[in-house]
Amino acid sequence: MTELPDEHFRELIRPHTGEVVRVDPPKHGFTTDFAAIIDTEKGPFFVKAMFNQPGGRKESILRERAINPYVQPLSPSVLWSVDEDDAGWIILGFEVIEERRLDFEPGSPDLPLAVDLLNRAASLPLPDVARDWPEDRWDAYVSSEDELPLLRGDALLHTDINPSNLVTGPAGAWLIDWSWPTYGAGFIDPAIFVVQLISAGHNPESAESWASGCTAWSNAAPAAIDAFAAADLRMHRVLAEQRPDQAWLKALEDAAQAWADHRGIVGA
């Protein structure tokens, strides 16, 4: 059990929750200033909160709130929110779901469910609210500007495909934590899935065979996938070098390297 940040936070959420009787941290980590499941007078809620300060973390929670109505029923609903002035809090109150993360390891019975979730996400139309969010995080890592059009498209992307964000429970399956939605080439989410599968123990052939069940992957040009795989390796290499204490970043770099080697990419 943990506590709310302070009495001010408690008063901000009180109109939506009534009295808070219990605060439990989530099963896995979130890059927020506060995250917990709270039991309250008005029922349980999953609460995520950020300080209202300029920067990417503030932008991520605003995007998550904005995209939430358009990613139903793949994501739990935002039931209420609080948006203070500068230096205050931005707080989202989600419905609580009973869930467990999917197992990405070889032989897992969860793998078909992961593919189904990715296909359901790919079927979502791009809402107008997302048209100011082009995917450009890999732009700095392509071999040349000629490759940039290969990463472009009008598909709504989640971009944080990992076992913590693909979950299942008695009421269904969800793709949660839409903290950084963008739009771009539809194969990007399945490609991120490939690297995650390799990191979970698959060989590249196995990982790509699972991705082949994703329509967006099957429709992609091999040259586009190659360009992304090379850029993704360069990006993960930089991230692992910047944060050498984070073993998971090195593991993703190794997975991206194995994938690039499998595709015969040289010079990445």
mmCIF file of C-alpha atoms in Angstrom:
data_model
loop_
_atom_site.group_PDB
_atom_site.id
_atom_site.type_symbol
_atom_site.label_atom_id
_atom_site.label_comp_id
_atom_site.label_asym_id
_atom_site.label_seq_id
_atom_site.Cartn_x
_atom_site.Cartn_y
_atom_site.Cartn_z
ATOM 1 C CA MET A 1 0.000 0.000 0.000
ATOM 2 C CA THR A 2 1.160 3.544 -0.759
ATOM 3 C CA GLU A 3 -0.296 7.015 -0.225
ATOM 4 C CA LEU A 4 -1.650 9.833 -2.332
ATOM 5 C CA PRO A 5 0.969 12.501 -3.030
ATOM 6 C CA ASP A 6 -0.521 15.015 -0.583
ATOM 7 C CA GLU A 7 -3.748 16.457 0.799
ATOM 8 C CA HIS A 8 -4.019 18.874 -2.134
ATOM 9 C CA PHE A 9 -4.077 15.925 -4.543
ATOM 10 C CA ARG A 10 -6.755 14.289 -2.396
ATOM 11 C CA GLU A 11 -8.921 17.402 -2.579
ATOM 12 C CA LEU A 12 -8.498 17.660 -6.353
ATOM 13 C CA ILE A 13 -9.865 14.173 -6.947
ATOM 14 C CA ARG A 14 -12.477 14.194 -4.171
ATOM 15 C CA PRO A 15 -15.351 15.446 -6.422
ATOM 16 C CA HIS A 16 -14.817 12.360 -8.608
ATOM 17 C CA THR A 17 -13.970 9.790 -5.960
ATOM 18 C CA GLY A 18 -15.366 10.812 -2.607
ATOM 19 C CA GLU A 19 -13.261 9.517 0.255
ATOM 20 C CA VAL A 20 -10.220 7.430 -0.729
ATOM 21 C CA VAL A 21 -9.954 4.334 1.444
ATOM 22 C CA ARG A 22 -7.057 2.452 -0.133
ATOM 23 C CA VAL A 23 -4.187 3.178 -2.520
ATOM 24 C CA ASP A 24 -2.343 0.338 -4.263
ATOM 25 C CA PRO A 25 0.542 0.721 -6.735
ATOM 26 C CA PRO A 26 0.084 -0.891 -10.161
ATOM 27 C CA LYS A 27 1.449 -4.334 -11.003
ATOM 28 C CA HIS A 28 4.035 -2.859 -13.335
ATOM 29 C CA GLY A 29 5.713 0.504 -13.622
ATOM 30 C CA PHE A 30 4.468 3.640 -15.323
ATOM 31 C CA THR A 31 6.557 6.662 -16.286
ATOM 32 C CA THR A 32 4.264 9.048 -14.448
ATOM 33 C CA ASP A 33 4.588 11.230 -11.377
ATOM 34 C CA PHE A 34 1.872 9.141 -9.710
ATOM 35 C CA ALA A 35 0.080 5.913 -10.644
ATOM 36 C CA ALA A 36 -2.091 3.684 -8.479
ATOM 37 C CA ILE A 37 -5.358 1.827 -8.199
ATOM 38 C CA ILE A 38 -7.473 3.555 -5.608
ATOM 39 C CA ASP A 39 -10.522 2.223 -3.791
ATOM 40 C CA THR A 40 -12.919 5.037 -3.028
ATOM 41 C CA GLU A 41 -16.376 5.938 -1.846
ATOM 42 C CA LYS A 42 -17.474 6.051 -5.511
ATOM 43 C CA GLY A 43 -15.731 2.843 -6.570
ATOM 44 C CA PRO A 44 -12.280 1.815 -7.808
ATOM 45 C CA PHE A 45 -10.243 3.846 -10.299
ATOM 46 C CA PHE A 46 -6.828 3.548 -11.876
ATOM 47 C CA VAL A 47 -5.233 6.968 -11.518
ATOM 48 C CA LYS A 48 -2.341 8.356 -13.565
ATOM 49 C CA ALA A 49 -1.027 11.841 -12.918
ATOM 50 C CA MET A 50 1.670 14.172 -14.188
ATOM 51 C CA PHE A 51 2.852 17.576 -13.069
ATOM 52 C CA ASN A 52 1.592 20.278 -15.404
ATOM 53 C CA GLN A 53 5.024 21.309 -16.608
ATOM 54 C CA PRO A 54 6.290 21.802 -20.173
ATOM 55 C CA GLY A 55 7.885 18.775 -21.819
ATOM 56 C CA GLY A 56 7.272 15.373 -23.288
ATOM 57 C CA ARG A 57 5.838 13.788 -20.153
ATOM 58 C CA LYS A 58 3.084 16.413 -19.934
ATOM 59 C CA GLU A 59 2.437 16.001 -23.647
ATOM 60 C CA SER A 60 2.124 12.239 -23.241
ATOM 61 C CA ILE A 61 -0.658 12.388 -20.644
ATOM 62 C CA LEU A 62 -2.521 15.013 -22.682
ATOM 63 C CA ARG A 63 -2.298 12.773 -25.733
ATOM 64 C CA GLU A 64 -3.523 9.792 -23.743
ATOM 65 C CA ARG A 65 -6.560 11.728 -22.595
ATOM 66 C CA ALA A 66 -7.267 13.045 -26.082
ATOM 67 C CA ILE A 67 -6.983 9.677 -27.846
ATOM 68 C CA ASN A 68 -8.915 7.660 -25.264
ATOM 69 C CA PRO A 69 -12.404 8.032 -26.777
ATOM 70 C CA TYR A 70 -11.076 6.821 -30.138
ATOM 71 C CA VAL A 71 -9.358 3.648 -28.922
ATOM 72 C CA GLN A 72 -12.409 2.045 -27.368
ATOM 73 C CA PRO A 73 -12.920 -0.767 -26.557
ATOM 74 C CA LEU A 74 -9.197 -1.584 -26.825
ATOM 75 C CA SER A 75 -8.328 0.653 -23.893
ATOM 76 C CA PRO A 76 -9.988 1.182 -20.519
ATOM 77 C CA SER A 77 -12.052 4.378 -20.508
ATOM 78 C CA VAL A 78 -10.999 7.643 -18.906
ATOM 79 C CA LEU A 79 -13.926 8.309 -16.565
ATOM 80 C CA TRP A 80 -12.820 11.704 -15.264
ATOM 81 C CA SER A 81 -9.863 14.064 -15.347
ATOM 82 C CA VAL A 82 -8.400 17.037 -13.505
ATOM 83 C CA ASP A 83 -6.311 19.689 -15.251
ATOM 84 C CA GLU A 84 -4.801 22.326 -12.963
ATOM 85 C CA ASP A 85 -3.095 25.503 -14.052
ATOM 86 C CA ASP A 86 0.665 25.725 -14.571
ATOM 87 C CA ALA A 87 2.713 23.807 -11.981
ATOM 88 C CA GLY A 88 -0.344 21.902 -10.844
ATOM 89 C CA TRP A 89 -1.506 18.371 -11.641
ATOM 90 C CA ILE A 90 -2.965 16.674 -14.688
ATOM 91 C CA ILE A 91 -4.854 13.622 -13.389
ATOM 92 C CA LEU A 92 -6.685 10.886 -15.304
ATOM 93 C CA GLY A 93 -9.111 8.503 -13.638
ATOM 94 C CA PHE A 94 -9.557 5.266 -15.619
ATOM 95 C CA GLU A 95 -11.954 2.398 -15.190
ATOM 96 C CA VAL A 96 -10.257 -0.505 -13.420
ATOM 97 C CA ILE A 97 -9.800 -3.761 -15.318
ATOM 98 C CA GLU A 98 -8.693 -7.115 -13.962
ATOM 99 C CA GLU A 99 -5.751 -8.075 -16.130
ATOM 100 C CA ARG A 100 -2.420 -9.796 -16.522
ATOM 101 C CA ARG A 101 0.296 -8.995 -19.020
ATOM 102 C CA LEU A 102 0.692 -11.243 -22.042
ATOM 103 C CA ASP A 103 3.557 -13.723 -22.218
ATOM 104 C CA PHE A 104 5.688 -13.111 -25.329
ATOM 105 C CA GLU A 105 8.002 -16.117 -24.826
ATOM 106 C CA PRO A 106 8.245 -18.884 -27.451
ATOM 107 C CA GLY A 107 5.389 -21.355 -27.184
ATOM 108 C CA SER A 108 3.183 -18.993 -25.200
ATOM 109 C CA PRO A 109 -0.558 -19.457 -25.793
ATOM 110 C CA ASP A 110 -0.848 -15.664 -25.560
ATOM 111 C CA LEU A 111 0.866 -15.003 -28.905
ATOM 112 C CA PRO A 112 -2.265 -15.351 -31.089
ATOM 113 C CA LEU A 113 -4.024 -12.947 -28.745
ATOM 114 C CA ALA A 114 -1.190 -10.435 -29.166
ATOM 115 C CA VAL A 115 -1.517 -10.631 -32.944
ATOM 116 C CA ASP A 116 -5.279 -10.177 -32.665
ATOM 117 C CA LEU A 117 -4.820 -7.073 -30.503
ATOM 118 C CA LEU A 118 -2.416 -5.575 -33.036
ATOM 119 C CA ASN A 119 -4.866 -6.236 -35.861
ATOM 120 C CA ARG A 120 -7.707 -4.690 -33.877
ATOM 121 C CA ALA A 121 -5.560 -1.633 -33.226
ATOM 122 C CA ALA A 122 -4.665 -1.420 -36.910
ATOM 123 C CA SER A 123 -8.353 -1.354 -37.813
ATOM 124 C CA LEU A 124 -8.947 1.832 -35.820
ATOM 125 C CA PRO A 125 -9.433 4.899 -38.023
ATOM 126 C CA LEU A 126 -7.103 7.856 -37.591
ATOM 127 C CA PRO A 127 -9.086 10.505 -35.692
ATOM 128 C CA ASP A 128 -8.690 14.193 -36.428
ATOM 129 C CA VAL A 129 -7.264 14.733 -32.937
ATOM 130 C CA ALA A 130 -4.198 12.675 -33.927
ATOM 131 C CA ARG A 131 -3.414 14.436 -37.197
ATOM 132 C CA ASP A 132 -0.932 16.735 -35.482
ATOM 133 C CA TRP A 133 1.068 13.753 -34.161
ATOM 134 C CA PRO A 134 3.198 12.437 -37.060
ATOM 135 C CA GLU A 135 5.582 9.628 -36.153
ATOM 136 C CA ASP A 136 9.125 10.988 -36.484
ATOM 137 C CA ARG A 137 11.152 9.337 -33.700
ATOM 138 C CA TRP A 138 13.067 7.153 -36.156
ATOM 139 C CA ASP A 139 13.743 9.983 -38.622
ATOM 140 C CA ALA A 140 17.128 10.840 -37.133
ATOM 141 C CA TYR A 141 18.317 7.244 -37.561
ATOM 142 C CA VAL A 142 17.544 6.460 -41.209
ATOM 143 C CA SER A 143 20.401 5.980 -43.672
ATOM 144 C CA SER A 144 19.227 8.865 -45.843
ATOM 145 C CA GLU A 145 16.275 11.183 -46.247
ATOM 146 C CA ASP A 146 15.212 9.057 -49.222
ATOM 147 C CA GLU A 147 14.045 6.440 -46.684
ATOM 148 C CA LEU A 148 11.732 8.773 -44.807
ATOM 149 C CA PRO A 149 8.721 8.233 -47.115
ATOM 150 C CA LEU A 150 8.944 4.500 -46.309
ATOM 151 C CA LEU A 151 8.018 5.280 -42.691
ATOM 152 C CA ARG A 152 5.115 7.561 -43.562
ATOM 153 C CA GLY A 153 1.456 6.624 -43.599
ATOM 154 C CA ASP A 154 -1.892 7.443 -42.075
ATOM 155 C CA ALA A 155 -2.239 4.532 -39.633
ATOM 156 C CA LEU A 156 -2.889 5.271 -35.968
ATOM 157 C CA LEU A 157 0.074 3.852 -34.024
ATOM 158 C CA HIS A 158 0.485 2.891 -30.376
ATOM 159 C CA THR A 159 4.322 2.738 -30.570
ATOM 160 C CA ASP A 160 4.888 1.124 -27.156
ATOM 161 C CA ILE A 161 4.198 -2.515 -27.951
ATOM 162 C CA ASN A 162 5.521 -4.612 -25.064
ATOM 163 C CA PRO A 163 4.182 -7.336 -22.750
ATOM 164 C CA SER A 164 3.168 -4.808 -20.093
ATOM 165 C CA ASN A 165 0.831 -3.001 -22.469
ATOM 166 C CA LEU A 166 -0.874 -6.012 -24.067
ATOM 167 C CA VAL A 167 -3.002 -7.512 -21.332
ATOM 168 C CA THR A 168 -5.875 -9.922 -20.853
ATOM 169 C CA GLY A 169 -8.391 -10.757 -18.168
ATOM 170 C CA PRO A 170 -11.824 -12.291 -17.563
ATOM 171 C CA ALA A 171 -13.582 -9.443 -19.399
ATOM 172 C CA GLY A 172 -11.383 -9.464 -22.509
ATOM 173 C CA ALA A 173 -8.078 -8.201 -23.837
ATOM 174 C CA TRP A 174 -6.738 -4.674 -24.047
ATOM 175 C CA LEU A 175 -3.934 -2.608 -25.519
ATOM 176 C CA ILE A 176 -3.312 -0.160 -22.696
ATOM 177 C CA ASP A 177 -1.126 2.872 -21.954
ATOM 178 C CA TRP A 178 -1.701 4.974 -25.080
ATOM 179 C CA SER A 179 0.817 7.504 -23.784
ATOM 180 C CA TRP A 180 2.435 8.355 -27.109
ATOM 181 C CA PRO A 181 0.067 7.703 -30.035
ATOM 182 C CA THR A 182 1.199 8.889 -33.440
ATOM 183 C CA TYR A 183 0.424 8.185 -37.075
ATOM 184 C CA GLY A 184 2.677 6.680 -39.707
ATOM 185 C CA ALA A 185 3.304 3.484 -41.646
ATOM 186 C CA GLY A 186 1.034 0.756 -40.346
ATOM 187 C CA PHE A 187 3.787 -1.867 -40.123
ATOM 188 C CA ILE A 188 5.626 0.050 -37.384
ATOM 189 C CA ASP A 189 3.672 -1.435 -34.465
ATOM 190 C CA PRO A 190 4.147 -5.027 -35.735
ATOM 191 C CA ALA A 191 7.846 -4.248 -36.286
ATOM 192 C CA ILE A 192 8.177 -3.111 -32.676
ATOM 193 C CA PHE A 193 6.448 -6.391 -31.758
ATOM 194 C CA VAL A 194 9.152 -8.312 -33.660
ATOM 195 C CA VAL A 195 11.943 -6.756 -31.599
ATOM 196 C CA GLN A 196 10.053 -7.459 -28.395
ATOM 197 C CA LEU A 197 9.540 -11.106 -29.394
ATOM 198 C CA ILE A 198 13.243 -11.550 -30.126
ATOM 199 C CA SER A 199 14.054 -9.984 -26.763
ATOM 200 C CA ALA A 200 11.643 -12.500 -25.170
ATOM 201 C CA GLY A 201 13.555 -15.449 -26.646
ATOM 202 C CA HIS A 202 12.297 -15.943 -30.205
ATOM 203 C CA ASN A 203 14.704 -16.243 -33.080
ATOM 204 C CA PRO A 204 14.115 -13.643 -35.824
ATOM 205 C CA GLU A 205 12.369 -16.145 -38.105
ATOM 206 C CA SER A 206 9.874 -17.019 -35.392
ATOM 207 C CA ALA A 207 9.303 -13.366 -34.512
ATOM 208 C CA GLU A 208 8.610 -12.439 -38.125
ATOM 209 C CA SER A 209 6.299 -15.412 -38.548
ATOM 210 C CA TRP A 210 4.115 -14.050 -35.760
ATOM 211 C CA ALA A 211 4.244 -10.555 -37.228
ATOM 212 C CA SER A 212 3.122 -11.995 -40.561
ATOM 213 C CA GLY A 213 -0.278 -12.531 -38.949
ATOM 214 C CA CYS A 214 -0.633 -8.752 -38.797
ATOM 215 C CA THR A 215 -2.263 -7.328 -41.899
ATOM 216 C CA ALA A 216 -0.222 -4.133 -41.758
ATOM 217 C CA TRP A 217 2.994 -6.179 -41.790
ATOM 218 C CA SER A 218 1.889 -8.402 -44.658
ATOM 219 C CA ASN A 219 1.045 -5.355 -46.787
ATOM 220 C CA ALA A 220 4.364 -3.589 -46.153
ATOM 221 C CA ALA A 221 7.187 -3.418 -48.683
ATOM 222 C CA PRO A 222 10.294 -5.360 -47.571
ATOM 223 C CA ALA A 223 12.418 -2.277 -48.277
ATOM 224 C CA ALA A 224 10.336 -0.287 -45.798
ATOM 225 C CA ILE A 225 10.759 -2.936 -43.114
ATOM 226 C CA ASP A 226 14.511 -3.035 -43.803
ATOM 227 C CA ALA A 227 14.762 0.746 -43.440
ATOM 228 C CA PHE A 228 12.891 0.630 -40.151
ATOM 229 C CA ALA A 229 14.936 -2.299 -38.792
ATOM 230 C CA ALA A 230 18.187 -0.442 -39.494
ATOM 231 C CA ALA A 231 16.907 2.808 -37.975
ATOM 232 C CA ASP A 232 15.531 0.965 -34.953
ATOM 233 C CA LEU A 233 18.902 -0.681 -34.313
ATOM 234 C CA ARG A 234 20.658 2.681 -34.448
ATOM 235 C CA MET A 235 18.101 4.194 -32.089
ATOM 236 C CA HIS A 236 18.368 1.373 -29.552
ATOM 237 C CA ARG A 237 22.162 1.523 -29.732
ATOM 238 C CA VAL A 238 22.099 5.216 -28.804
ATOM 239 C CA LEU A 239 19.575 4.671 -25.989
ATOM 240 C CA ALA A 240 21.614 1.806 -24.531
ATOM 241 C CA GLU A 241 24.771 3.908 -24.639
ATOM 242 C CA GLN A 242 23.024 6.820 -22.935
ATOM 243 C CA ARG A 243 21.679 4.646 -20.109
ATOM 244 C CA PRO A 244 24.164 1.811 -19.557
ATOM 245 C CA ASP A 245 22.637 1.003 -16.172
ATOM 246 C CA GLN A 246 19.362 -0.072 -17.842
ATOM 247 C CA ALA A 247 19.807 -3.730 -18.798
ATOM 248 C CA TRP A 248 16.494 -3.835 -20.651
ATOM 249 C CA LEU A 249 17.744 -1.235 -23.128
ATOM 250 C CA LYS A 250 20.819 -3.354 -23.887
ATOM 251 C CA ALA A 251 18.539 -6.377 -24.333
ATOM 252 C CA LEU A 252 16.468 -4.479 -26.895
ATOM 253 C CA GLU A 253 19.629 -3.356 -28.684
ATOM 254 C CA ASP A 254 20.752 -6.990 -28.894
ATOM 255 C CA ALA A 255 17.327 -7.999 -30.205
ATOM 256 C CA ALA A 256 17.375 -5.237 -32.814
ATOM 257 C CA GLN A 257 20.872 -6.328 -33.864
ATOM 258 C CA ALA A 258 19.750 -9.946 -34.279
ATOM 259 C CA TRP A 259 16.815 -8.807 -36.400
ATOM 260 C CA ALA A 260 18.986 -6.578 -38.601
ATOM 261 C CA ASP A 261 21.451 -9.427 -39.089
ATOM 262 C CA HIS A 262 18.602 -11.751 -40.053
ATOM 263 C CA ARG A 263 17.421 -9.303 -42.712
ATOM 264 C CA GLY A 264 20.936 -8.944 -44.096
ATOM 265 C CA ILE A 265 21.265 -5.305 -43.192
ATOM 266 C CA VAL A 266 24.854 -4.100 -43.217
ATOM 267 C CA GLY A 267 26.278 -0.797 -42.081
ATOM 268 C CA ALA A 268 23.613 -0.136 -39.454
#
